[in-house]
mmCIF file of C-alpha atoms and ligand atoms in Angstrom:
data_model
loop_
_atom_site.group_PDB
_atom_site.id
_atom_site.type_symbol
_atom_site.label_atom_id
_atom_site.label_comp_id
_atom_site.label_asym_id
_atom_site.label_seq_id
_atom_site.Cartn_x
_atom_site.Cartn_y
_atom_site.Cartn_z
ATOM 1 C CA UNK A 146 10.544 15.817 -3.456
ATOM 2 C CA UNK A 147 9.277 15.498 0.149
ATOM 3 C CA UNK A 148 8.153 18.387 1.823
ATOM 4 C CA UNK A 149 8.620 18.402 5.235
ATOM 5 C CA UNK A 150 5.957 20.829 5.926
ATOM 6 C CA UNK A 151 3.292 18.607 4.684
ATOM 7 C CA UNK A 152 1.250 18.596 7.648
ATOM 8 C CA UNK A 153 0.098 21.975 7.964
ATOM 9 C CA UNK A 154 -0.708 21.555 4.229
ATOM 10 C CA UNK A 155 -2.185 18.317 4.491
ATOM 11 C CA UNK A 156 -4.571 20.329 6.924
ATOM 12 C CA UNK A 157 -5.450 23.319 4.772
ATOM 13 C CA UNK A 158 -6.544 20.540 1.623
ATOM 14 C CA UNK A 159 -8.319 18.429 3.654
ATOM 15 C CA UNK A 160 -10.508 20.745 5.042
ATOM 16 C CA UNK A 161 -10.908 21.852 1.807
ATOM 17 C CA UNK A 162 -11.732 18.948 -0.142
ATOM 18 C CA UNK A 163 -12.398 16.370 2.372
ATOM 19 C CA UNK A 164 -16.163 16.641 0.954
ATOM 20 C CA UNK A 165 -15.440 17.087 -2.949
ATOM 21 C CA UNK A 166 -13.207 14.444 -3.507
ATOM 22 C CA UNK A 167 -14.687 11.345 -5.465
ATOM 23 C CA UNK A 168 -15.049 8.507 -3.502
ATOM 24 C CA UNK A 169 -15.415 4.997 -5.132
ATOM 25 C CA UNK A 170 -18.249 3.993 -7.351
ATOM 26 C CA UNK A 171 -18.598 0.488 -6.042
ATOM 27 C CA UNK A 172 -22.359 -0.613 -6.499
ATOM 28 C CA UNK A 173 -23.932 -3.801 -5.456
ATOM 29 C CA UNK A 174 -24.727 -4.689 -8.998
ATOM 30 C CA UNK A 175 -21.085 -5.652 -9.207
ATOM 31 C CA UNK A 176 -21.326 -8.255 -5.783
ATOM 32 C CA UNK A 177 -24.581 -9.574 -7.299
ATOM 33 C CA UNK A 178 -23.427 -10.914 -10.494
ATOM 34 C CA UNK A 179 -26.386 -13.098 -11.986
ATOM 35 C CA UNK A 180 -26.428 -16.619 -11.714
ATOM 36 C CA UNK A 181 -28.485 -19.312 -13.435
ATOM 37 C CA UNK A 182 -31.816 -19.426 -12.334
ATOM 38 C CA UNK A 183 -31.696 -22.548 -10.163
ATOM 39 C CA UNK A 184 -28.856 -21.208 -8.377
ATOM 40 C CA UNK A 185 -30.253 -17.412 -8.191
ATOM 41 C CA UNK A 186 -33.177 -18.748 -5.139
ATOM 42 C CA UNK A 187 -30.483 -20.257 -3.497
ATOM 43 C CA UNK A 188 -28.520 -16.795 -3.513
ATOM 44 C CA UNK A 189 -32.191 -15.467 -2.905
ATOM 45 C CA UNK A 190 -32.610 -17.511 0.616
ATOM 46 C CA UNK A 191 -29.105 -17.273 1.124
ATOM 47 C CA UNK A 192 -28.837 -15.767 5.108
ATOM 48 C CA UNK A 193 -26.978 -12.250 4.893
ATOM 49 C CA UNK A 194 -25.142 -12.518 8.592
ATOM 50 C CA UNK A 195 -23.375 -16.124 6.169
ATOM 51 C CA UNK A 196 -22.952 -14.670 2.439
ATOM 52 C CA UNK A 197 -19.589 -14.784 3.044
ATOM 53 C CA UNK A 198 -19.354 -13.640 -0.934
ATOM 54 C CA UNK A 199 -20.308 -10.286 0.226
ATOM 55 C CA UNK A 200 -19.110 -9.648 3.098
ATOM 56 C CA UNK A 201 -15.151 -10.614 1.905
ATOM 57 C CA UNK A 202 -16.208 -7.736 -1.181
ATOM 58 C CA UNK A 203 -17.159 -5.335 1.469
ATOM 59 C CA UNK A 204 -13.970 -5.512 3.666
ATOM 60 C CA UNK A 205 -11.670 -5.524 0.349
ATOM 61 C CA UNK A 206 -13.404 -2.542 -0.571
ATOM 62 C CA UNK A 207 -13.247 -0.907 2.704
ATOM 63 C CA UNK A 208 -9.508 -1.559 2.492
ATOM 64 C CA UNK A 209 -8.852 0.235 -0.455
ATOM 65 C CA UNK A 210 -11.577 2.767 0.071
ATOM 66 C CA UNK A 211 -8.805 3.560 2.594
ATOM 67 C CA UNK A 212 -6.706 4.401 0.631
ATOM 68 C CA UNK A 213 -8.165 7.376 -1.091
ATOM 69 C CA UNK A 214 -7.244 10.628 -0.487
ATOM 70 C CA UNK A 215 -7.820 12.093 2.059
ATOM 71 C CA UNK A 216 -8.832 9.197 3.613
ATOM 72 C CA UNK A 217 -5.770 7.407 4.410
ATOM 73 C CA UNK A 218 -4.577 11.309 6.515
ATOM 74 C CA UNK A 219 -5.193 10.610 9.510
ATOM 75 C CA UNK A 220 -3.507 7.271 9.998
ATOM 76 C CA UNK A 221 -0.561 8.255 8.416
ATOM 77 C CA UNK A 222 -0.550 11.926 10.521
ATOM 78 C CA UNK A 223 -1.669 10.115 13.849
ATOM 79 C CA UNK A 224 -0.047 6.610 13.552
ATOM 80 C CA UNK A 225 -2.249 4.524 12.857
ATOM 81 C CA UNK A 226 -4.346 1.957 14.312
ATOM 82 C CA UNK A 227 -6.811 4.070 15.993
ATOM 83 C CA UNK A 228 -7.956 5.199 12.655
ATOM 84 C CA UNK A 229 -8.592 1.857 11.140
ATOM 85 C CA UNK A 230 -12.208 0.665 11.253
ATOM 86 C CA UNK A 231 -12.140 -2.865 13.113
ATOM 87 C CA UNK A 232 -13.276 -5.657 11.388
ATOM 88 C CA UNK A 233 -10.272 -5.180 7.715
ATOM 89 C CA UNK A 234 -7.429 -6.369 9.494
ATOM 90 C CA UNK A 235 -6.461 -9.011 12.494
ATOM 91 C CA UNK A 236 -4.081 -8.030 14.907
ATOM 92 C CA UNK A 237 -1.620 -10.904 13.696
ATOM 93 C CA UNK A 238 -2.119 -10.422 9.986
ATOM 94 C CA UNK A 239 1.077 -10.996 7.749
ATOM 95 C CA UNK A 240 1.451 -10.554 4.203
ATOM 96 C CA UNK A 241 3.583 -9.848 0.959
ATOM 97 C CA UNK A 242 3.354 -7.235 -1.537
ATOM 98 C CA UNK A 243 5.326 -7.284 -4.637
ATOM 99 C CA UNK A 244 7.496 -5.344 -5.424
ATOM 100 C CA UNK A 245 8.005 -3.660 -1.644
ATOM 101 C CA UNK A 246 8.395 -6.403 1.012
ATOM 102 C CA UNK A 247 6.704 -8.349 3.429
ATOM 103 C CA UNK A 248 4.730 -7.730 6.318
ATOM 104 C CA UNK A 249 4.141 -9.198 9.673
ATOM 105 C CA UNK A 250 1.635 -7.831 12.287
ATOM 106 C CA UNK A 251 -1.088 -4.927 12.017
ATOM 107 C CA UNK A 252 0.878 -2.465 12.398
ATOM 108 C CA UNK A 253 3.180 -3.079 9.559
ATOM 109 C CA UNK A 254 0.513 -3.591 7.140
ATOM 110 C CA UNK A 255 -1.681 -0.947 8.363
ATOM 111 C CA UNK A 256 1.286 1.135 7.310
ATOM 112 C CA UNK A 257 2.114 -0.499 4.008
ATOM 113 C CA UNK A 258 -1.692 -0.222 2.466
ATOM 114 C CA UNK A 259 -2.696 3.108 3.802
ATOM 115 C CA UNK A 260 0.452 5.042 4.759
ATOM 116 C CA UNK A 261 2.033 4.777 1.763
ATOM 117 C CA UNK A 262 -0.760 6.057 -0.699
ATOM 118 C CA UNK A 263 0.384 9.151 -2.342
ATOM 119 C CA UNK A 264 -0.014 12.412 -0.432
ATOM 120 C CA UNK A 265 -0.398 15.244 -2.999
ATOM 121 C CA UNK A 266 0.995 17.814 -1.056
ATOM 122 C CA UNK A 267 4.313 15.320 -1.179
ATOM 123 C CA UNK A 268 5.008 14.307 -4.647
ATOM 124 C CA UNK A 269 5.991 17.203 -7.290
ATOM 125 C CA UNK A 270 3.392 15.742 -9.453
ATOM 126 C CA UNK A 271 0.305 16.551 -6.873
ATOM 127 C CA UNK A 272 -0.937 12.693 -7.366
ATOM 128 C CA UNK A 273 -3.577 11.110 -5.113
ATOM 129 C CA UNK A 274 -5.823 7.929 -5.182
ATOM 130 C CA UNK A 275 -8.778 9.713 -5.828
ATOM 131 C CA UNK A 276 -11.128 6.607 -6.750
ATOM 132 C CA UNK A 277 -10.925 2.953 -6.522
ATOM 133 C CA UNK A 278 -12.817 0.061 -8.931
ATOM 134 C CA UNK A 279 -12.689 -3.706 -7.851
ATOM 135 C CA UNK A 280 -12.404 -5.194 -11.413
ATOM 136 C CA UNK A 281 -11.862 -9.130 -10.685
ATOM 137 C CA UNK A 282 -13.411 -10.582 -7.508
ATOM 138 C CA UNK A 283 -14.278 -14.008 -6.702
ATOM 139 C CA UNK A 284 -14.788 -15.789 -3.548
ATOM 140 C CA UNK A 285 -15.275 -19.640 -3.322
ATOM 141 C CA UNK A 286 -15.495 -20.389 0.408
ATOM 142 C CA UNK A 287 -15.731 -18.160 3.235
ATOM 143 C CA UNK A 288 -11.967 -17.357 4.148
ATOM 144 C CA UNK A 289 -10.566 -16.762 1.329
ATOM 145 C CA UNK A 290 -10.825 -14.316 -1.988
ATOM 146 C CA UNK A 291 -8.915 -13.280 -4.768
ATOM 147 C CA UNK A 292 -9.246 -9.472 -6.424
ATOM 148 C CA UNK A 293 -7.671 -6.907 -8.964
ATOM 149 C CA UNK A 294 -8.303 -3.439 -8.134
ATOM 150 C CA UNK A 295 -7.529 -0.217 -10.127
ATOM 151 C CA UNK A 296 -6.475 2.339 -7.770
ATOM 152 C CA UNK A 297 -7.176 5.480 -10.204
ATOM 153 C CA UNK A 298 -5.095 8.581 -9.613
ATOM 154 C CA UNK A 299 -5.156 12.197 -10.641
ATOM 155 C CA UNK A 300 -3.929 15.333 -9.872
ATOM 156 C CA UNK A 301 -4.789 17.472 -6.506
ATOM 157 C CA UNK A 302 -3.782 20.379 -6.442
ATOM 158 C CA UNK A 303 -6.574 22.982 -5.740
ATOM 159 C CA UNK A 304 -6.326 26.232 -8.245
ATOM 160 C CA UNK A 305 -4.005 24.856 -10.523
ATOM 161 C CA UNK A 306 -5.688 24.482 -14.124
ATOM 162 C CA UNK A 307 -4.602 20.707 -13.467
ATOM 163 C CA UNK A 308 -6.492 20.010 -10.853
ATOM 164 C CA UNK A 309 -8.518 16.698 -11.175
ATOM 165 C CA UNK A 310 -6.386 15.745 -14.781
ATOM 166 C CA UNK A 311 -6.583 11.805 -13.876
ATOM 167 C CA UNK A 312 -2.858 10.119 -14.170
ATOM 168 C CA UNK A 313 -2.023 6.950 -14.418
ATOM 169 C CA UNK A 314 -3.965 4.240 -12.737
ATOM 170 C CA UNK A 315 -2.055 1.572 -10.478
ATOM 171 C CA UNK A 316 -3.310 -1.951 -10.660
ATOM 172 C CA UNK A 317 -3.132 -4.710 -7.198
ATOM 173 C CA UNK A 318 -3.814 -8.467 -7.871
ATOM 174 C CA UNK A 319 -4.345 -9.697 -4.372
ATOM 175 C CA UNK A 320 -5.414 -12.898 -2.388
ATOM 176 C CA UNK A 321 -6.855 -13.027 0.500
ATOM 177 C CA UNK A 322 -7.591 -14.921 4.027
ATOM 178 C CA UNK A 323 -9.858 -14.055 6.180
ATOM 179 C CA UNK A 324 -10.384 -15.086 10.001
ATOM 180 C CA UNK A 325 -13.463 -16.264 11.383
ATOM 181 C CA UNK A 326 -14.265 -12.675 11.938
ATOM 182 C CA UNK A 327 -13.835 -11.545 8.435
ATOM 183 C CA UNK A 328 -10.568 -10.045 8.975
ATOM 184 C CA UNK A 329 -7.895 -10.574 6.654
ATOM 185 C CA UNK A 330 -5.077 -12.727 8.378
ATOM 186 C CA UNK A 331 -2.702 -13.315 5.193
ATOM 187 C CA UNK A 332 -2.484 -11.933 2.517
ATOM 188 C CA UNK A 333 -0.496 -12.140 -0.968
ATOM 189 C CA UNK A 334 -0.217 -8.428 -3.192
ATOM 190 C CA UNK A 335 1.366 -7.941 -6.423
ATOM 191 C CA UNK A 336 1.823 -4.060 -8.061
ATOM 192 C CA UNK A 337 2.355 -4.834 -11.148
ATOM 193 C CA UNK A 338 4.426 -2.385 -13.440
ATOM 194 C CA UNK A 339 5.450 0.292 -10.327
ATOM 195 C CA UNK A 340 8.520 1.449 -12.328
ATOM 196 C CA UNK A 341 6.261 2.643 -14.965
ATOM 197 C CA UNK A 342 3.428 3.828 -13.244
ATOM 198 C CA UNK A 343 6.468 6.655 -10.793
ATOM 199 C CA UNK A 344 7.881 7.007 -14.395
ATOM 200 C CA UNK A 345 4.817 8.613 -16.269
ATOM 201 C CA UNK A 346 3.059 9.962 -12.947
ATOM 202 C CA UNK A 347 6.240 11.904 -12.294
ATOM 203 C CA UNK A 348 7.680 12.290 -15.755
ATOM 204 C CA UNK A 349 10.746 11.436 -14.038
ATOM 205 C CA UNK A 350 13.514 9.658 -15.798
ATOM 206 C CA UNK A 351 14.970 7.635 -13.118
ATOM 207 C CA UNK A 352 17.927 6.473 -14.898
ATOM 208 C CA UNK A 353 19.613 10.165 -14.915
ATOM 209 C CA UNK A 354 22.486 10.795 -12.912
ATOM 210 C CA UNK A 355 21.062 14.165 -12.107
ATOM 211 C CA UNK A 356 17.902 12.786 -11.141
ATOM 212 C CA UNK A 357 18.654 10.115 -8.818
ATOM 213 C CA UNK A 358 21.460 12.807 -6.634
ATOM 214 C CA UNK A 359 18.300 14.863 -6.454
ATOM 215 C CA UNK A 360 16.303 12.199 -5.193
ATOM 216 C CA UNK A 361 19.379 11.176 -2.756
ATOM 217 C CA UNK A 362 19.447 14.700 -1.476
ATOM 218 C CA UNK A 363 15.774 14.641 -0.638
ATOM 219 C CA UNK A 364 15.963 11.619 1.275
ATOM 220 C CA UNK A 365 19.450 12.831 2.891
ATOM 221 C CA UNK A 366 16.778 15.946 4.083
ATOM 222 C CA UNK A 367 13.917 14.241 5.224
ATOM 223 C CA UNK A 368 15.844 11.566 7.047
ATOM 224 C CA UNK A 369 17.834 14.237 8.789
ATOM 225 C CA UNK A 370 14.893 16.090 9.627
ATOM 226 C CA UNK A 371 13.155 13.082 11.199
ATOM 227 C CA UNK A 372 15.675 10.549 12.480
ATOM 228 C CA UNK A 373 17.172 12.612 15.225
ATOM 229 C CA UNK A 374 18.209 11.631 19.015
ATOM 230 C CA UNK A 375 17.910 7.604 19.482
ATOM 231 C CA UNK A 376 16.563 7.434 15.783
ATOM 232 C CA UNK A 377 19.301 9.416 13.986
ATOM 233 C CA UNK A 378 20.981 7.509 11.273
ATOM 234 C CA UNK A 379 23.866 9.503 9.421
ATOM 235 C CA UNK A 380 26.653 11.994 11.065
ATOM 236 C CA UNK A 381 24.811 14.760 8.499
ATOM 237 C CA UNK A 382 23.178 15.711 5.049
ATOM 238 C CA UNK A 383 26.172 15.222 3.388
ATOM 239 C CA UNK A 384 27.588 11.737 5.108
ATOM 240 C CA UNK A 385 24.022 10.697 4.144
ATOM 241 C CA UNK A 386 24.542 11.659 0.484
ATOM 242 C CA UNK A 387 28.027 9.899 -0.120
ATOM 243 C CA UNK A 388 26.619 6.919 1.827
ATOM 244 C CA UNK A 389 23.511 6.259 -0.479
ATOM 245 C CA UNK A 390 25.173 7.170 -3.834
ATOM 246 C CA UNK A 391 27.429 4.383 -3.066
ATOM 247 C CA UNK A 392 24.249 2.558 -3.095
ATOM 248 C CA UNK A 393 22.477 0.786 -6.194
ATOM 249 C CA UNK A 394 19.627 3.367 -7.340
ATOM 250 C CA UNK A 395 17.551 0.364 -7.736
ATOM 251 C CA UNK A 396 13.715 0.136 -9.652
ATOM 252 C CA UNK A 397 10.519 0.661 -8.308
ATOM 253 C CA UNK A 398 9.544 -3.160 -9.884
ATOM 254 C CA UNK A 399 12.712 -4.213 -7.318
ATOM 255 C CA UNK A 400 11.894 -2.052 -4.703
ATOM 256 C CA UNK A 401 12.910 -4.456 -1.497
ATOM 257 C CA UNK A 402 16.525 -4.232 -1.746
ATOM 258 C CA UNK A 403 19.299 -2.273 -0.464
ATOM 259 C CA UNK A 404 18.778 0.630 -2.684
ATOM 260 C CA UNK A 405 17.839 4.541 -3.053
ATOM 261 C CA UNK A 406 14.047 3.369 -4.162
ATOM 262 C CA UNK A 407 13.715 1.487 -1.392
ATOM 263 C CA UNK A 408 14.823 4.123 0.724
ATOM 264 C CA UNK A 409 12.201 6.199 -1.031
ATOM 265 C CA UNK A 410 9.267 4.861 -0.123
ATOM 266 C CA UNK A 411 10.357 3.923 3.350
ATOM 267 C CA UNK A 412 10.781 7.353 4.338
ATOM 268 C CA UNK A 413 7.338 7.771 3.835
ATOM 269 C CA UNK A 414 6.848 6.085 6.491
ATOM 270 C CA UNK A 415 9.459 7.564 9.435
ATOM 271 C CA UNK A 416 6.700 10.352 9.609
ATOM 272 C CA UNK A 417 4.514 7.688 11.544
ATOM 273 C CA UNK A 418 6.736 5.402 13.794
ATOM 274 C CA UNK A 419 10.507 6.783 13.303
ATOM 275 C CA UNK A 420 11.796 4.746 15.983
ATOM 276 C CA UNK A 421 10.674 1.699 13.927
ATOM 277 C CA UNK A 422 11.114 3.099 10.170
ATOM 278 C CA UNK A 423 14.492 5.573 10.526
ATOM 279 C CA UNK A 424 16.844 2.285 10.001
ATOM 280 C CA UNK A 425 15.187 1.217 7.110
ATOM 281 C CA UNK A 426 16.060 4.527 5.482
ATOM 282 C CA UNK A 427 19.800 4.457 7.424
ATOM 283 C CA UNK A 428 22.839 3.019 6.435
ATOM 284 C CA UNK A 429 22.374 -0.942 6.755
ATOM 285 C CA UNK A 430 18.462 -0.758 5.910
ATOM 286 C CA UNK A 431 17.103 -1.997 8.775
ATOM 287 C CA UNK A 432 16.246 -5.547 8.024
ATOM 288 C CA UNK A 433 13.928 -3.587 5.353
ATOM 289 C CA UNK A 434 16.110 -2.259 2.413
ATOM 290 C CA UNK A 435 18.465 -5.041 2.779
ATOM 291 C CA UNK A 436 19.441 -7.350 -0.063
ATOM 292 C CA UNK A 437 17.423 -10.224 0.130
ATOM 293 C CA UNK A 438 18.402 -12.807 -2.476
ATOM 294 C CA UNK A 439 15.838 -13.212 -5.025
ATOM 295 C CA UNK A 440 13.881 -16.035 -4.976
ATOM 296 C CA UNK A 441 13.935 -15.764 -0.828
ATOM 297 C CA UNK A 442 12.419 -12.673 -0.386
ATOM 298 C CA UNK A 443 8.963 -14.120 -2.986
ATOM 299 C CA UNK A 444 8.935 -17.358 -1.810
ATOM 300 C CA UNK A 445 9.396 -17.811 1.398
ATOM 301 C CA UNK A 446 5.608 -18.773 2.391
ATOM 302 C CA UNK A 447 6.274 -21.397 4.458
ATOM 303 C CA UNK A 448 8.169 -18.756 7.289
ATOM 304 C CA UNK A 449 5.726 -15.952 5.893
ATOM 305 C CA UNK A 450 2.376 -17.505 6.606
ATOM 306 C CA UNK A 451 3.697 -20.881 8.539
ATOM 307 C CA UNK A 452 1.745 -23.184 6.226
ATOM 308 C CA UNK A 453 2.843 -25.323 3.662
ATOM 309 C CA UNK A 454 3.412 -23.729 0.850
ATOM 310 C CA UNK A 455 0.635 -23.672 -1.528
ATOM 311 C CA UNK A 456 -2.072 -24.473 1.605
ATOM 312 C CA UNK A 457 -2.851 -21.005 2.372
ATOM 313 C CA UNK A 458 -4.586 -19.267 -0.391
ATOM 314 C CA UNK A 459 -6.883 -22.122 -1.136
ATOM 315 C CA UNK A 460 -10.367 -23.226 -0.297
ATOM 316 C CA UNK A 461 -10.460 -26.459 1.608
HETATM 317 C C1 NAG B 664 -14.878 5.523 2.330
HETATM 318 O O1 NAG B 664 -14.224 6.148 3.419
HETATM 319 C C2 NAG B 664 -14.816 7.366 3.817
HETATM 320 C C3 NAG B 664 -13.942 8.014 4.882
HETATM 321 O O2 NAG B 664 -13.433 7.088 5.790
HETATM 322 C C4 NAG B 664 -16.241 7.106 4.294
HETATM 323 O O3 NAG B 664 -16.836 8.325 4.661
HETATM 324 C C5 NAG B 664 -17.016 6.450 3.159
HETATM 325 O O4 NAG B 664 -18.299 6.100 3.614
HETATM 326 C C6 NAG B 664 -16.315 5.189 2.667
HETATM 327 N N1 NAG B 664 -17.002 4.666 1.494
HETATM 328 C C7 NAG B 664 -17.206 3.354 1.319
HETATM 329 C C8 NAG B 664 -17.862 2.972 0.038
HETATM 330 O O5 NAG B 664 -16.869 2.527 2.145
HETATM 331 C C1 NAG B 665 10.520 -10.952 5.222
HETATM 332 O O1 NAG B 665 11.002 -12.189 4.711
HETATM 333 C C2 NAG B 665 12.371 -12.476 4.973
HETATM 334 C C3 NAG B 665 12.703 -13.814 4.346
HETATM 335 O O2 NAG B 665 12.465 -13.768 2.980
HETATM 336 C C4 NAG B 665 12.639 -12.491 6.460
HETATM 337 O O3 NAG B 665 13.995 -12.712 6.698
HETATM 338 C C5 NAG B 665 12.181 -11.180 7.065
HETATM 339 O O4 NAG B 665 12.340 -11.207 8.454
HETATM 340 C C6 NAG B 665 10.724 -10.888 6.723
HETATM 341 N N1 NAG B 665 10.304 -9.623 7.259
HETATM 342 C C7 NAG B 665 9.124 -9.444 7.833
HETATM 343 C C8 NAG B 665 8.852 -8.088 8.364
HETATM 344 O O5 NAG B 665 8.284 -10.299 7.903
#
């Protein structure tokens, strides 16, 4: 499923479509939603440097403009940080997203919005975020907002007759805190219906036995091929395979777990920092694709974002 030799390709598609690719369509009709006309001279004096309103919409949609191929290239090719504009995240951010786990420091979630968007050079189905809509947005006070954002995907795939067929859209419900600077500190994601959205984009079925040793094999490849010396997990290919089809395949709605989806998507991520990500594809998971009991692994705000629970996400 992965190919390994997705760099040199990644280079060859984004210098070719780096400039034709859609890029989101947000306007600032959608920020400036009327209001009733006593209120619309107060948004009319409002000082731009405090609309807080706006500027929480702007870094949201920087953050998932991100995410857009080929945006999102160069900090998963590079690693990172350096590639993030300053001002979307804070160096001590921590957050959750549902289904896949939760995040503490930059780093981490860095890697978990922009790493893991689809690269269509490795998934057999060619799909990329090629445009982005915020659909719900509101923002009561100045640190904190809540959004829904379609992330809408299609195929890439230069000279094929499919290129540009749109597939499946992903949705994120998300809520947000922001620092004093306007970067998010904490924040709380949901994917709703993963499972289906790999299911039709890959016209996969992920129940068959055939499948999911295929899918093993892959992962048995690419974590050979990039978890070597310090970072080297299994004695070979083939202890690899027998050790994770001894493993629950798992869902992609249940994807933090000690399973072969987990596995899936954290591979991903060995190509950026595989002395941090090779265990979470190894044997015991890494603290990453480890069982977690549910309800721990959703509700454990208090350790997550060291509030009470139910104080974060709130306007005070
Ligand atoms: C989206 O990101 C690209 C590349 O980083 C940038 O050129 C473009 O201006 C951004 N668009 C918006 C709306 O932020
Ligand atoms: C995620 O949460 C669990 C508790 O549910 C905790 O044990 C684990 O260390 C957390 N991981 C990160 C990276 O925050």
């Amino acid at each position: 499923m992965l190919r390994l030799n997705f760099l040199i390709l990644w280079a060859a598609a984004a210098s070719l479509f780096a400039s034709a690719l859609p890029i989101s369509d947000v306007s600032e009709e959608e920020i400036n939603t009327p209001t009733p006309e006593p209120k619309k001279t107060f948004w009319k004096s409002f000082n731009p440097n405090t609309d807080f309103r706006n500027r929480n919409f702007n870094t949201i949609s920087r953050i998932y403009n991100l995410t857009v191929y080929p945006n999102q290239v160069p900090i998963l090719t590079f690693g990172g940080a350096a590639f993030v504009p300053k001002g979307l995240f804070a160096q001590n951010v921590v957050g959750r997203v549902d289904p896949v786990g939760n995040f503490t420091g930059f780093e981490h979630s860095i890697e978990y919005f922009f790493a893991l968007s689809p690269l269509p050079q490795a998934n057999p189905s060619s799909a990329a975020i090629t445009s982005y809509k915020i659909v719900e947005f509101s923002s009561e006070c100045r640190d904190i907002a809540a959004s829904v954002v379609y992330l809408y995907t299609s195929v890439v795939n230069p000279g094929s007759p499919d290129h540009g067929k749109p597939l499946p859209p992903l949705k994120q419900v998300a809520f947000w805190k922001f620092n004093k600077e306007g970067e998010v500190e904490k924040y709380d994601a949901w994917i709703p219906n993963l499972n289906s959205w790999v299911t039709r984009t890959t016209m996969a079925s992920l129940g068959n036995p055939e499948f999911q040793l295929e899918s093993i094999r892959q992962i048995c490849y690419g974590t050979q091929a990039r978890c070597y010396g310090p970072n080297q997990q299994w004695d070979s290919i083939e202890d690899c395979v027998v050790g994770l089809a001894k493993k629950n395949y798992g869902t992609y709605d249940e994807a933090w777990g000690d399973n072969v989806v987990c596995r899936t998507i954290h591979l991903v991520l060995t190509q950026t920092r595989p002395d941090v990500h090779c265990p979470h594809v190894g044997p015991t998971g890494g603290g990453k694709c480890v069982d977690v009991e549910y309800p721990e692994n959703y509700f454990s705000d208090k350790w997550l974002y060291e509030e009470e629970t139910g104080e974060t996400f709130v306007c005070k």
